[in-house]
Short mmCIF file of C-alpha atoms in Angstrom, two decimals:
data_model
loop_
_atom_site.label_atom_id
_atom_site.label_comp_id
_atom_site.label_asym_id
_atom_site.label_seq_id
_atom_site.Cartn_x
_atom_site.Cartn_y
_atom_site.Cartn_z
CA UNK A 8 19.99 6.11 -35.28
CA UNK A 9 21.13 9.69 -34.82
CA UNK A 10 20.22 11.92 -31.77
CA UNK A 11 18.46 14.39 -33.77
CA UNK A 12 16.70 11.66 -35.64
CA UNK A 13 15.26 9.50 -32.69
CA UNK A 14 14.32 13.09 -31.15
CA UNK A 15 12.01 13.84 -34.05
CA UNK A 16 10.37 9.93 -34.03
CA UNK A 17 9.66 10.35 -30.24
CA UNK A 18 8.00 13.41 -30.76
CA UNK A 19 5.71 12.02 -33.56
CA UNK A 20 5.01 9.14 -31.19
CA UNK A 21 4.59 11.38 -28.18
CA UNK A 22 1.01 11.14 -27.47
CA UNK A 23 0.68 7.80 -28.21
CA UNK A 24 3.88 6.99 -25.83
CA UNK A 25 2.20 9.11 -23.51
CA UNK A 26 -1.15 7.11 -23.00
CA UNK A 27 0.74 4.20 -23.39
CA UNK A 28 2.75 5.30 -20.35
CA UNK A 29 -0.42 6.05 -17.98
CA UNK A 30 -1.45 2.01 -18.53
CA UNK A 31 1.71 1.11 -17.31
CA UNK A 32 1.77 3.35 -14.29
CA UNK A 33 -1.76 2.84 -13.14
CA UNK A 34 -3.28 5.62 -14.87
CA UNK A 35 -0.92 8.03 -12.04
CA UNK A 36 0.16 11.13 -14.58
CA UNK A 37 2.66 12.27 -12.23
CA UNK A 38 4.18 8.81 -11.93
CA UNK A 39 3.71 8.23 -16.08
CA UNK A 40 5.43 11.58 -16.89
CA UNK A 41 8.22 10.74 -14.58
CA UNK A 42 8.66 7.08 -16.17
CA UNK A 43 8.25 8.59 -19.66
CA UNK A 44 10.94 11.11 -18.84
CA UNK A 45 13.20 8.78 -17.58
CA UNK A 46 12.40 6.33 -20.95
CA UNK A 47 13.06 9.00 -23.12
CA UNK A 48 16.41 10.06 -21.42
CA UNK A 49 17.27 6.33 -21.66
CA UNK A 50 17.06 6.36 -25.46
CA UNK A 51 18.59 9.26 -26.07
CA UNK A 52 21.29 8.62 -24.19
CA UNK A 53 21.97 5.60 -25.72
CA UNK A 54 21.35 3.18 -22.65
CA UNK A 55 18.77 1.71 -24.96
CA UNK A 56 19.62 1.02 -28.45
CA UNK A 57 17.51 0.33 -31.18
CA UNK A 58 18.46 -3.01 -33.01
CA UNK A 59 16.36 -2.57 -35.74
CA UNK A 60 14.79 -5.72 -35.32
CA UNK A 61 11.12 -4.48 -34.43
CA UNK A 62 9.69 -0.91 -35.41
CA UNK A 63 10.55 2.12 -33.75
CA UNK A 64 7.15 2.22 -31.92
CA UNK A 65 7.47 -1.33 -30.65
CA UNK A 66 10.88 -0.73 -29.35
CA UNK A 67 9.94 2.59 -28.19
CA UNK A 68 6.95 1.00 -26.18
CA UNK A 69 8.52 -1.73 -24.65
CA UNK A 70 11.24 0.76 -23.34
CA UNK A 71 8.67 2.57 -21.97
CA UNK A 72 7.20 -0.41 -20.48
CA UNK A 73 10.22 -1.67 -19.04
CA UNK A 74 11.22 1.75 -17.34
CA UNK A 75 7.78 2.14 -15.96
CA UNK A 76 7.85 -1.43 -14.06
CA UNK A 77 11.27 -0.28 -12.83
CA UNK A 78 10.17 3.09 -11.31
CA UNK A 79 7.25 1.40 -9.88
CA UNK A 80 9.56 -1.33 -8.41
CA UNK A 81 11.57 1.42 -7.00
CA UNK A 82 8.57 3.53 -5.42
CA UNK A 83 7.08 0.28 -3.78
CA UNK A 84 10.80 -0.52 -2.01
CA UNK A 85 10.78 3.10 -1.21
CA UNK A 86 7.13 3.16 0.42
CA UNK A 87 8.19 0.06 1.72
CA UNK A 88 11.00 1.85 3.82
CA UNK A 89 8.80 4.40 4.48
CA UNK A 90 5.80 3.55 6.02
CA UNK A 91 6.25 -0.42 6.18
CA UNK A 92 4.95 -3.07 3.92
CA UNK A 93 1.46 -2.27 4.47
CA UNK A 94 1.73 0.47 2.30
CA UNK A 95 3.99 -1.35 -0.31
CA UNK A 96 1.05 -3.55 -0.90
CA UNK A 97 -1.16 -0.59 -1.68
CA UNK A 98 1.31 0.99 -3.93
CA UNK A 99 1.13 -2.26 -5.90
CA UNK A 100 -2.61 -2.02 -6.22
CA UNK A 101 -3.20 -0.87 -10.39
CA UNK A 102 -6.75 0.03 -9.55
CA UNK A 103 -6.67 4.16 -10.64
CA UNK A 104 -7.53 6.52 -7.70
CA UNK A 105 -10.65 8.24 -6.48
CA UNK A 106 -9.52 11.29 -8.37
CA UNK A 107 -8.49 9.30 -11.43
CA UNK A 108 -11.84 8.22 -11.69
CA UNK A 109 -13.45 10.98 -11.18
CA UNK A 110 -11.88 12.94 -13.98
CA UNK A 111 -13.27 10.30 -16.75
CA UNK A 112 -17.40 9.90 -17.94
CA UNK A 113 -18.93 7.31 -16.21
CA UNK A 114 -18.42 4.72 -19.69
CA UNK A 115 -14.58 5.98 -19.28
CA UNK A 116 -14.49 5.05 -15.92
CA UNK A 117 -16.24 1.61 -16.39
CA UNK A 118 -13.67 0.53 -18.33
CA UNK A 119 -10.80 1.62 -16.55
CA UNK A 120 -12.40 -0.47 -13.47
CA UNK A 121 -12.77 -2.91 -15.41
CA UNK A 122 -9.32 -3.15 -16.63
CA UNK A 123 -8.11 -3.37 -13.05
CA UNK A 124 -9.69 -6.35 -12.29
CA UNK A 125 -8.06 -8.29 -14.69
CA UNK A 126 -4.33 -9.56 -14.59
CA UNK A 127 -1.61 -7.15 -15.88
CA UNK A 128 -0.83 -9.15 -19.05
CA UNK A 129 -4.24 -9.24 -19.98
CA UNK A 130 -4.26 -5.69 -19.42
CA UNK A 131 -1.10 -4.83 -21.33
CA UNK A 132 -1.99 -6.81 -24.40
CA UNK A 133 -5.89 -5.55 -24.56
CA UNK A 134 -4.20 -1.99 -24.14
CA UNK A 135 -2.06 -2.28 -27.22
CA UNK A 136 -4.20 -4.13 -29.27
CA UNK A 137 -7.90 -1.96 -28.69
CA UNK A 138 -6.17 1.00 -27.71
CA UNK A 139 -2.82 1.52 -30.06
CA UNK A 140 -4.47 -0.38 -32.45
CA UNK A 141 -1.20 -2.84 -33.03
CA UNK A 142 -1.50 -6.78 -34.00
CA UNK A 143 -1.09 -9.29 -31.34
CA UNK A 144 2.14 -10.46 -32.42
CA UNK A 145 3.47 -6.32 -32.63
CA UNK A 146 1.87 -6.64 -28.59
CA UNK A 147 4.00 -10.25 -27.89
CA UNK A 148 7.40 -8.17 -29.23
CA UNK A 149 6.64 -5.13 -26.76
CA UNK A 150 5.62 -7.21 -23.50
CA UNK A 151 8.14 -9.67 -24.74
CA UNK A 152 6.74 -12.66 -24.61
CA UNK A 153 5.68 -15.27 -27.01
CA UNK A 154 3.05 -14.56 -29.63
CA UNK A 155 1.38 -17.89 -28.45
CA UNK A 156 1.33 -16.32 -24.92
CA UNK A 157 0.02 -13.09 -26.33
CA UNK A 158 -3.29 -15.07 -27.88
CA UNK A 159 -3.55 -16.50 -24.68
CA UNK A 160 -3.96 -13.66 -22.29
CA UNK A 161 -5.28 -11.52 -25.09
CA UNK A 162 -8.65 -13.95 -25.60
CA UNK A 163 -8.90 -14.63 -21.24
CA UNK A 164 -8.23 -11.19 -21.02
CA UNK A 165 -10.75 -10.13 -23.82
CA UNK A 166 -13.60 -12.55 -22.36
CA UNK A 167 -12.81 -11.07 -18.56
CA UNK A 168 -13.01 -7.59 -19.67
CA UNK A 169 -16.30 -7.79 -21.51
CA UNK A 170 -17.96 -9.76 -18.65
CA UNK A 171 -17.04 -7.31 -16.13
CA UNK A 172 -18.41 -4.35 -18.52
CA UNK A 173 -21.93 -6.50 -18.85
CA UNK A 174 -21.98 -6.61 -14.82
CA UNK A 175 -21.24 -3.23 -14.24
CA UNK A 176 -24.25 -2.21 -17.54
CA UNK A 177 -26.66 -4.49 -16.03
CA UNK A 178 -26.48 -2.54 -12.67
CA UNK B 13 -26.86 -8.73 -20.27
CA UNK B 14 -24.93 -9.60 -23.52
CA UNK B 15 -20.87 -8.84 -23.28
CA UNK B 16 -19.94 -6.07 -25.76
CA UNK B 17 -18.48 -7.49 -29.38
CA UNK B 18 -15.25 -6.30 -30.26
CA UNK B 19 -16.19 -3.40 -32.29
CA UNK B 20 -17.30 -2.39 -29.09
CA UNK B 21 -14.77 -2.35 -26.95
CA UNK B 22 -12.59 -0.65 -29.40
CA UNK B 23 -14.76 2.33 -29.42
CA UNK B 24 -14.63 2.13 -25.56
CA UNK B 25 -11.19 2.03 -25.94
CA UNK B 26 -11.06 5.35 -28.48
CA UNK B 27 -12.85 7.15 -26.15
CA UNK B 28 -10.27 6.85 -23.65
CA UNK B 29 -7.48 7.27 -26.06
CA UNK B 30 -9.12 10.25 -27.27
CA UNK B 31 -9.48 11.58 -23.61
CA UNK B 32 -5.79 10.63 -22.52
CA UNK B 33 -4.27 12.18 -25.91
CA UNK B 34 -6.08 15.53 -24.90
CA UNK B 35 -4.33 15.63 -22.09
CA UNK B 36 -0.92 14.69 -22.65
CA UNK B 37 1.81 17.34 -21.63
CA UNK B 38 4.11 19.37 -24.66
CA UNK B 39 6.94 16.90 -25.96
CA UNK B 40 9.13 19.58 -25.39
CA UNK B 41 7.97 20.11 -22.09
CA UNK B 42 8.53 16.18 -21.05
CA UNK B 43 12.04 16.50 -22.50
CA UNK B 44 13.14 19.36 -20.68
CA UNK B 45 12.20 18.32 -17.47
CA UNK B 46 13.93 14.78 -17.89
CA UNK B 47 17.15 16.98 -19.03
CA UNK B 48 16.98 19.12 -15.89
CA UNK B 49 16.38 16.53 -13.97
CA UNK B 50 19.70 14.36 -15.47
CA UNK B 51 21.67 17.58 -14.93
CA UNK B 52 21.07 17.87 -11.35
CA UNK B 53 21.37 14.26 -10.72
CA UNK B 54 24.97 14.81 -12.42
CA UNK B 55 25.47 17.72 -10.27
CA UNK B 56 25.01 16.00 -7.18
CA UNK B 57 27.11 13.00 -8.53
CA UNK B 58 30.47 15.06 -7.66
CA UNK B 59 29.53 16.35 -4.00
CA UNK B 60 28.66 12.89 -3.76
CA UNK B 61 31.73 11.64 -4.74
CA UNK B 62 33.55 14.38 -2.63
CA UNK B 63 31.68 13.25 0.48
CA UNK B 64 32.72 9.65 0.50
CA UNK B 65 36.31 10.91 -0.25
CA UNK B 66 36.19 12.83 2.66
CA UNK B 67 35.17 10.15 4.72
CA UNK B 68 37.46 7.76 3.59
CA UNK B 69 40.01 10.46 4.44
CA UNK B 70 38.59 10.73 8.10
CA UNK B 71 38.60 6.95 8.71
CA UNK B 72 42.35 7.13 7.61
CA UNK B 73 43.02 9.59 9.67
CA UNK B 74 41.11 8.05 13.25
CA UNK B 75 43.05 4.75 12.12
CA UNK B 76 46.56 6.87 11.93
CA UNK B 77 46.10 8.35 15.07
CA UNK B 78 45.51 5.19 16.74
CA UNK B 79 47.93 3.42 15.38
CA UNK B 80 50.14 5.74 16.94
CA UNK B 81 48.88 6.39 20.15
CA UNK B 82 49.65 2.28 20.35
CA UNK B 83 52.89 2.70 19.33
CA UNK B 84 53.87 5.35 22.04
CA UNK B 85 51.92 3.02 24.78
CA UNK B 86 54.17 0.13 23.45
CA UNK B 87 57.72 2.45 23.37
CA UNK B 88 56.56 4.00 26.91
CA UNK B 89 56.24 0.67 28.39
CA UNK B 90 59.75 -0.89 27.03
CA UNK B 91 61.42 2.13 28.12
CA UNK B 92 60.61 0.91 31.60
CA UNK B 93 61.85 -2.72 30.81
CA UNK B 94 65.22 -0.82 29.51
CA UNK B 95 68.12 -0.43 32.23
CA UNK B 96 67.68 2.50 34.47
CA UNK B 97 63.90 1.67 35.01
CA UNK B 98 62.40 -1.49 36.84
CA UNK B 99 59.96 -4.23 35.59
CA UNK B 100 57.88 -5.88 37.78
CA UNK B 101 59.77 -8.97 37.50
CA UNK B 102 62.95 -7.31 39.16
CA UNK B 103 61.55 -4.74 41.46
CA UNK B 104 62.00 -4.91 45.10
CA UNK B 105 60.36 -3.11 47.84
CA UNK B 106 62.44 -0.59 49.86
CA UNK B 107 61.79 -2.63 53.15
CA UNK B 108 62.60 -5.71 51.43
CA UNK B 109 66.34 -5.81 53.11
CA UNK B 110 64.49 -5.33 56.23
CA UNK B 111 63.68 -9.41 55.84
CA UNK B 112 66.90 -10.41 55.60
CA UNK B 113 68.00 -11.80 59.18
CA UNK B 114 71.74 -13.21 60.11
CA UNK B 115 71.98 -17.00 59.42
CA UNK B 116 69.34 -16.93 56.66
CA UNK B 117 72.00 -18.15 54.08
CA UNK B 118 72.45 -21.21 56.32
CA UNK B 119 69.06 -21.71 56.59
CA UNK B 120 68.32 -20.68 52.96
CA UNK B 121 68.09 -23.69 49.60
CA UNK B 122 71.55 -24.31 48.72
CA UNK B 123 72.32 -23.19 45.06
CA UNK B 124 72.54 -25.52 42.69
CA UNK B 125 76.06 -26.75 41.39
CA UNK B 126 77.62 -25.09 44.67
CA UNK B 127 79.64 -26.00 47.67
CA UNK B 128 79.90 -24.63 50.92
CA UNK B 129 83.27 -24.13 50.76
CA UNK B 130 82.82 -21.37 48.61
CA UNK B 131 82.66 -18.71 50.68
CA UNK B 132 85.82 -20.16 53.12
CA UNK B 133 87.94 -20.74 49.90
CA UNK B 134 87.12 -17.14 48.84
CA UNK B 135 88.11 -15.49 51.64
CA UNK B 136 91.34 -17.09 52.22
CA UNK B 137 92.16 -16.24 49.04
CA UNK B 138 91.19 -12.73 49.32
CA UNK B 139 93.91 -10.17 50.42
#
């Protein structure tokens, strides 16, 4: 795919990439904008290549993804160094911040709660089913694993998420 | 209280999206801060580059200078194995003839593979 081309795809899927970015990086804009910069600089500069084999959103979001977990890797070895592993453990944390939170509706902020208490996968594959409204098996391709995986953590993670919401209405 | 169905949780879902997607930064705007930010990571590639360079250089250098402050220390010391200086396997104190009493030779080890004739046969034969 040319330069010029992929430029004009990753604009139209810009927004999308973009929220699809802040579930990766815990909902932390600064941190998603610098993973989505450094995804986007990756495909463009050819150090990730489109095979053709998925669409151009899939491969697009599972570049994301995989830059995203490597930036995050990087910050926790870095706060690590920092300020000992204490804080690395905390970095690790998805739950959003105090401000995150506070920046949502209550119903907004439910469900973003709620999403952190369930595992990652369950998270990823909830996100890009309910939220980018793609099929399981386009979610299996982009978290690469299996489809029969996918079902897996996609109905645990379904049934987890919609128990926590009930707990936190019936409050 | 009953879970949400499905239809729910999608429109719990949209209402995030639709929050998130209002606030997403200019395209544009995301790019050109990822190219700055490649350019001055290239930038600094060089100086980088430079500065382990010149620190290679500087080891070199220490290493070169060592090497041949060892090699004078060696040549200094031979010189005073060479003839003209004394070892301290051959030196001899100043005093040291000062030990040397009349009859010592008599009372001395006789060499090895000598006779005491030696001496007599020598000087008869001298002129």
């Amino acid at each position: 795919m040319e330069r010029a081309e992929l430029e004009r795809e990753l604009e139209a899927l810009h927004v999308e990439s973009w929220g699809w970015a802040l579930a990766c990086c815990a909902r932390d804009r600064e941190f998603a904008e610098e993973a989505l910069q450094s995804a986007y600089l990756r495909m463009l500069s050819g150090r990730a290549r489109f095979d053709g084999h998925s669409s151009v959103r899939t491969w697009v979001f599972g570049v994301i993804r995989l830059t995203a977990m490597e930036e995050a890797r990087r910050r926790r070895s870095w706060t690590a160094r920092q300020t000992g592993a204490e804080s690395a453990i905390d970095a690790a944390d998805p739950s959003p911040g105090a401000d995150a939170v506070t920046e949502f509706s209550e119903r907004r902020a439910e469900l973003i709660a709620a999403l952190a208490t369930i595992s990652p996968r369950q998270r990823e594959v909830l996100q890009l089913v309910f939220y980018h409204d793609m099929t399981i098996e386009e979610a299996a391709k982009v978290m690469k694993v299996s489809l029969g995986a996918a079902r897996t953590h996609y109905d645990r993670g379904k049934k987890a998420l919609a128990q926590k919401l009930a707990n936190e209405d019936a409050r | 209280m009953k879970p949400p169905s499905d239809e729910e949780l999608t429109v719990r879902f949209e209402e995030l999206r639709d929050d998130d997607h209002a606030g997403a930064p200019d395209f544009r705007a995301v790019l050109n801060r990822a190219q700055s930010r490649e350019r001055g990571r290239l930038r600094a590639t060089p100086w980088a580059w430079a500065a382990v360079a010149a620190s290679v250089v500087f080891a070199a250098g220490i290493a070169l200078h060592q090497a041949r402050n060892r090699e004078a220390a060696l040549r200094a010391s031979s010189m005073l194995d060479a003839p003209g200086g004394s070892s301290i396997s051959t030196w001899r104190s100043p005093t040291a003839s000062l030990l040397r009493v009349s009859g010592s030779e008599v009372l001395g080890a006789p060499k090895i593979r000598s006779s005491i004739l030696d001496g007599a046969t020598r000087g008869a034969v001298q002129p």
